[in-house]
Amino acid sequence: MPLCPAAGLRCRSAAASARPAVVRGAESVTAIGVAAVALSFVFMHERSSVADLANSLKHELDRYSPGEKLPSSRVLVERYRVSPVTVSRAVAQLAAEGLVVTRPGAGAFRAQPRTGTGPAPGDTSWQEVTLSASAAAEVVPRAVDASGVLATLAAPAPGVVEFNGGYLHPSLQPQRAMAAALARAGRRPGAWGRPPTGGLPELREWFARGLGENSGAADVLITAGGQSALTTALRALAPPGAPVLVESPTYPGMLAIARAAGLRPVPVPVDARGVRTQLLAAAFKATGARVFVCQPLFQNPTGAVLAPERRGEVLRIARESGAFVVEDDFARRLVHEDAGPLPRPLAADDHDGVVVHVSSLTKATSPSLRVGMLAARGPVLERLRAIHVVDTFFVPRPLQEAALELVGSPAWNRHLRAVAVELKARRDAMSAALCLGLPELALPHIPSGGYHLWLRLPDGTDEAALHSAALRAGVALAPGRPYFCAEPPAGHVRLSFAGVAGPTEIAEGVRRLRAAFDEVLGRRAVGSDPAELPHPPETGQS
């Protein structure tokens, strides 16, 4: 499907809205946009400086005898004209490589060289037989493949534009508010004591308020992020070897959870209006599955929103099939400024305990604020609670206290409003840059929430080759294949606009992607005459 209008008007309007001045009078949010552009170079330079300093120190190590003390941090700061943080990280890198030894209060010392006279490495080849024998006894062998998850977790090399990220760029994170919340939390009475296994009652109540009048604190369990909540839900609801229905395409991390638990993911296609309910009913009938995992709001990776007429159908079909619906509501706090009113969670319309609801604060804050929740009603809640306690005991109380301080502060709503504006600006900037620079990539839907775009590659394009060429060109992207649990209908890529600092870095990333695309196709870049460009995709909730 096409990307751009014949007259090029969409490109011009999107490009204009992508400028930092898009904020329309909100001075504090405009400041975020302006600062983000500058910070893009700061963060990229910081990563590069650490690597450069570490390499320089490696070359100088031969000047020191084993056990001899290296220059102090203050001397290194002055000699290399870098920050104390850069020195600390570079020395930590050398320590991790076994080249130096750090002693608190004394400094860093050259490590003793490895003589190679230690014991010979043991023979671990027996493990291949044991692990294979264990898998042979399983109905569905457990396959722990973290590649799709690592694609969004691994930090790119210095200088690489991060279009594969799954979290907000540091300039968009509420770092000051989180630091203040953590400081206040540490002073709370009992903050370092043992929390209730289900989570702090006040935090559970806060999450429950987002689920409507049918839910209360007693229905909620606090988890260590959304991934932990999904893991608990799938382990509780389906035995090893069972089928589990999933949207297609869908979040690779969820597919990894299912396969690691010995479950068999069965795809149900998604279109611009969410999961196709006729195919969902057919899949339940054909497989006898008792679980369906979905993302009704800003689905990952398509960005689709489940259509109003399909919401009741999903609940009815699951209820008639005697099945649970695991609702992964990961993107509700990543709404864009132009989204309009959001639909309620499916759990808010569920009166029969069909929905197990999953949510998290992580995506809207920081990858290290791993606080999420599970909500359910009926006997299933006790099973969820038991598995959660066995796996994790409880989420650390200081982290829960900090989350409670954060969401209860005036800074929380200001942060969400600022993120809504900035995500829209980045989305528009990326859409416009792709429209002008890569019109061959089809973008059938521009989401009004979430942090990424889902693009279809031209027929015959080698997805893996494009991924490799992009890395060589200095831009990281997420290949589409891991998002499908069966054969994909076409090649795709997912591009994130949340992990970059702003429009300037987005434009540079698309320019590099253009070069990679031309390398794969073996031809020169196409022209960008607006009269030759196709019509735009649909914007907003579908």
PDB file of C-alpha atoms in Angstrom, residues 37-163:
ATOM      1  CA  VAL A  37      17.902  17.511  19.307  1.00  0.00           C
ATOM      2  CA  ALA A  38      21.001  18.682  21.140  1.00  0.00           C
ATOM      3  CA  LEU A  39      21.002  15.711  23.470  1.00  0.00           C
ATOM      4  CA  SER A  40      21.089  13.266  20.543  1.00  0.00           C
ATOM      5  CA  PHE A  41      24.679  14.268  19.919  1.00  0.00           C
ATOM      6  CA  VAL A  42      25.496  14.322  23.630  1.00  0.00           C
ATOM      7  CA  PHE A  43      24.419  10.705  24.187  1.00  0.00           C
ATOM      8  CA  MET A  44      26.074   9.470  20.989  1.00  0.00           C
ATOM      9  CA  HIS A  45      29.270  11.346  21.876  1.00  0.00           C
ATOM     10  CA  GLU A  46      29.246   9.946  25.418  1.00  0.00           C
ATOM     11  CA  ARG A  47      29.121   6.363  24.149  1.00  0.00           C
ATOM     12  CA  SER A  48      31.916   7.128  21.686  1.00  0.00           C
ATOM     13  CA  SER A  49      34.049   8.864  24.348  1.00  0.00           C
ATOM     14  CA  VAL A  50      33.889   5.877  26.690  1.00  0.00           C
ATOM     15  CA  ALA A  51      35.026   3.507  23.934  1.00  0.00           C
ATOM     16  CA  ASP A  52      37.810   5.864  22.817  1.00  0.00           C
ATOM     17  CA  LEU A  53      39.120   6.357  26.346  1.00  0.00           C
ATOM     18  CA  ALA A  54      39.020   2.617  27.072  1.00  0.00           C
ATOM     19  CA  ASN A  55      41.053   1.946  23.919  1.00  0.00           C
ATOM     20  CA  SER A  56      43.598   4.622  24.845  1.00  0.00           C
ATOM     21  CA  LEU A  57      44.014   3.190  28.336  1.00  0.00           C
ATOM     22  CA  LYS A  58      44.509  -0.307  26.905  1.00  0.00           C
ATOM     23  CA  HIS A  59      47.425   0.936  24.816  1.00  0.00           C
ATOM     24  CA  GLU A  60      48.993   2.562  27.903  1.00  0.00           C
ATOM     25  CA  LEU A  61      48.727  -0.503  30.148  1.00  0.00           C
ATOM     26  CA  ASP A  62      52.082  -1.864  28.916  1.00  0.00           C
ATOM     27  CA  ARG A  63      53.766   1.085  30.664  1.00  0.00           C
ATOM     28  CA  TYR A  64      52.649  -0.264  34.033  1.00  0.00           C
ATOM     29  CA  SER A  65      53.791  -3.360  35.849  1.00  0.00           C
ATOM     30  CA  PRO A  66      51.226  -5.870  37.114  1.00  0.00           C
ATOM     31  CA  GLY A  67      49.785  -4.500  40.337  1.00  0.00           C
ATOM     32  CA  GLU A  68      50.996  -0.948  39.635  1.00  0.00           C
ATOM     33  CA  LYS A  69      48.505   1.819  40.204  1.00  0.00           C
ATOM     34  CA  LEU A  70      47.054   3.689  37.232  1.00  0.00           C
ATOM     35  CA  PRO A  71      46.656   7.488  37.238  1.00  0.00           C
ATOM     36  CA  SER A  72      43.796   8.765  39.361  1.00  0.00           C
ATOM     37  CA  SER A  73      40.420   9.640  37.882  1.00  0.00           C
ATOM     38  CA  ARG A  74      41.197  13.336  38.326  1.00  0.00           C
ATOM     39  CA  VAL A  75      44.411  13.009  36.314  1.00  0.00           C
ATOM     40  CA  LEU A  76      42.615  11.097  33.543  1.00  0.00           C
ATOM     41  CA  VAL A  77      39.866  13.727  33.397  1.00  0.00           C
ATOM     42  CA  GLU A  78      42.420  16.484  32.909  1.00  0.00           C
ATOM     43  CA  ARG A  79      44.653  14.517  30.538  1.00  0.00           C
ATOM     44  CA  TYR A  80      41.906  13.350  28.171  1.00  0.00           C
ATOM     45  CA  ARG A  81      39.488  16.272  28.703  1.00  0.00           C
ATOM     46  CA  VAL A  82      36.518  14.015  29.431  1.00  0.00           C
ATOM     47  CA  SER A  83      33.970  13.899  32.228  1.00  0.00           C
ATOM     48  CA  PRO A  84      34.437  11.911  35.472  1.00  0.00           C
ATOM     49  CA  VAL A  85      31.520   9.713  34.378  1.00  0.00           C
ATOM     50  CA  THR A  86      33.337   8.837  31.141  1.00  0.00           C
ATOM     51  CA  VAL A  87      36.480   7.914  33.095  1.00  0.00           C
ATOM     52  CA  SER A  88      34.473   5.778  35.518  1.00  0.00           C
ATOM     53  CA  ARG A  89      32.747   3.893  32.698  1.00  0.00           C
ATOM     54  CA  ALA A  90      35.961   3.355  30.749  1.00  0.00           C
ATOM     55  CA  VAL A  91      37.755   1.958  33.797  1.00  0.00           C
ATOM     56  CA  ALA A  92      34.743  -0.263  34.548  1.00  0.00           C
ATOM     57  CA  GLN A  93      34.939  -1.584  30.987  1.00  0.00           C
ATOM     58  CA  LEU A  94      38.617  -2.495  31.449  1.00  0.00           C
ATOM     59  CA  ALA A  95      37.819  -4.142  34.767  1.00  0.00           C
ATOM     60  CA  ALA A  96      35.084  -6.213  33.110  1.00  0.00           C
ATOM     61  CA  GLU A  97      37.657  -7.379  30.558  1.00  0.00           C
ATOM     62  CA  GLY A  98      40.021  -8.420  33.344  1.00  0.00           C
ATOM     63  CA  LEU A  99      42.698  -5.850  32.412  1.00  0.00           C
ATOM     64  CA  VAL A 100      42.534  -3.768  35.581  1.00  0.00           C
ATOM     65  CA  VAL A 101      41.484  -4.294  39.184  1.00  0.00           C
ATOM     66  CA  THR A 102      39.650  -1.569  41.097  1.00  0.00           C
ATOM     67  CA  ARG A 103      39.874  -1.169  44.852  1.00  0.00           C
ATOM     68  CA  PRO A 104      37.382   1.174  46.551  1.00  0.00           C
ATOM     69  CA  GLY A 105      39.199   4.165  48.003  1.00  0.00           C
ATOM     70  CA  ALA A 106      42.541   3.122  46.500  1.00  0.00           C
ATOM     71  CA  GLY A 107      42.105   3.406  42.735  1.00  0.00           C
ATOM     72  CA  ALA A 108      42.659   1.189  39.700  1.00  0.00           C
ATOM     73  CA  PHE A 109      45.621  -1.170  39.253  1.00  0.00           C
ATOM     74  CA  ARG A 110      46.894  -3.190  36.343  1.00  0.00           C
ATOM     75  CA  ALA A 111      45.708  -6.778  36.708  1.00  0.00           C
ATOM     76  CA  GLN A 112      48.061  -9.715  36.881  1.00  0.00           C
ATOM     77  CA  PRO A 113      48.518 -11.224  33.411  1.00  0.00           C
ATOM     78  CA  ARG A 114      46.872 -14.513  32.717  1.00  0.00           C
ATOM     79  CA  THR A 115      49.582 -17.152  32.607  1.00  0.00           C
ATOM     80  CA  GLY A 116      47.524 -19.914  31.060  1.00  0.00           C
ATOM     81  CA  THR A 117      48.761 -22.348  33.733  1.00  0.00           C
ATOM     82  CA  GLY A 118      45.382 -22.718  35.392  1.00  0.00           C
ATOM     83  CA  PRO A 119      43.253 -25.842  35.196  1.00  0.00           C
ATOM     84  CA  ALA A 120      42.207 -26.965  31.733  1.00  0.00           C
ATOM     85  CA  PRO A 121      38.612 -26.151  30.816  1.00  0.00           C
ATOM     86  CA  GLY A 122      36.196 -28.938  31.607  1.00  0.00           C
ATOM     87  CA  ASP A 123      34.331 -31.016  29.038  1.00  0.00           C
ATOM     88  CA  THR A 124      30.738 -29.757  28.807  1.00  0.00           C
ATOM     89  CA  SER A 125      29.788 -31.706  25.685  1.00  0.00           C
ATOM     90  CA  TRP A 126      27.670 -34.073  27.850  1.00  0.00           C
ATOM     91  CA  GLN A 127      25.156 -31.236  28.246  1.00  0.00           C
ATOM     92  CA  GLU A 128      24.109 -31.475  24.570  1.00  0.00           C
ATOM     93  CA  VAL A 129      22.969 -35.058  25.118  1.00  0.00           C
ATOM     94  CA  THR A 130      21.163 -34.256  28.366  1.00  0.00           C
ATOM     95  CA  LEU A 131      19.357 -31.210  27.039  1.00  0.00           C
ATOM     96  CA  SER A 132      18.318 -33.023  23.860  1.00  0.00           C
ATOM     97  CA  ALA A 133      17.084 -36.041  25.834  1.00  0.00           C
ATOM     98  CA  SER A 134      14.953 -33.771  28.031  1.00  0.00           C
ATOM     99  CA  ALA A 135      13.414 -32.082  24.993  1.00  0.00           C
ATOM    100  CA  ALA A 136      12.564 -35.421  23.386  1.00  0.00           C
ATOM    101  CA  ALA A 137      10.149 -36.200  26.220  1.00  0.00           C
ATOM    102  CA  GLU A 138       8.186 -32.958  25.783  1.00  0.00           C
ATOM    103  CA  VAL A 139       5.050 -32.722  23.643  1.00  0.00           C
ATOM    104  CA  VAL A 140       6.239 -29.345  22.331  1.00  0.00           C
ATOM    105  CA  PRO A 141      10.018 -28.982  22.897  1.00  0.00           C
ATOM    106  CA  ARG A 142      10.824 -25.776  24.726  1.00  0.00           C
ATOM    107  CA  ALA A 143      12.854 -23.405  22.568  1.00  0.00           C
ATOM    108  CA  VAL A 144      14.388 -20.423  24.313  1.00  0.00           C
ATOM    109  CA  ASP A 145      15.088 -17.967  21.498  1.00  0.00           C
ATOM    110  CA  ALA A 146      15.775 -14.464  22.798  1.00  0.00           C
ATOM    111  CA  SER A 147      16.906 -12.986  19.473  1.00  0.00           C
ATOM    112  CA  GLY A 148      13.696 -11.036  18.893  1.00  0.00           C
ATOM    113  CA  VAL A 149      13.875  -9.562  22.405  1.00  0.00           C
ATOM    114  CA  LEU A 150      17.589  -8.807  22.262  1.00  0.00           C
ATOM    115  CA  ALA A 151      17.028  -6.851  19.036  1.00  0.00           C
ATOM    116  CA  THR A 152      15.302  -4.160  21.096  1.00  0.00           C
ATOM    117  CA  LEU A 153      17.378  -4.509  24.281  1.00  0.00           C
ATOM    118  CA  ALA A 154      20.929  -4.480  22.929  1.00  0.00           C
ATOM    119  CA  ALA A 155      22.522  -1.030  22.843  1.00  0.00           C
ATOM    120  CA  PRO A 156      23.837  -0.225  19.356  1.00  0.00           C
ATOM    121  CA  ALA A 157      27.461   0.585  18.701  1.00  0.00           C
ATOM    122  CA  PRO A 158      28.528   4.224  19.161  1.00  0.00           C
ATOM    123  CA  GLY A 159      27.271   6.405  16.332  1.00  0.00           C
ATOM    124  CA  VAL A 160      24.525   4.004  15.215  1.00  0.00           C
ATOM    125  CA  VAL A 161      21.033   5.522  14.938  1.00  0.00           C
ATOM    126  CA  GLU A 162      18.722   3.437  17.122  1.00  0.00           C
ATOM    127  CA  PHE A 163      15.585   2.684  15.092  1.00  0.00           C
TER     128      PHE A 163
END
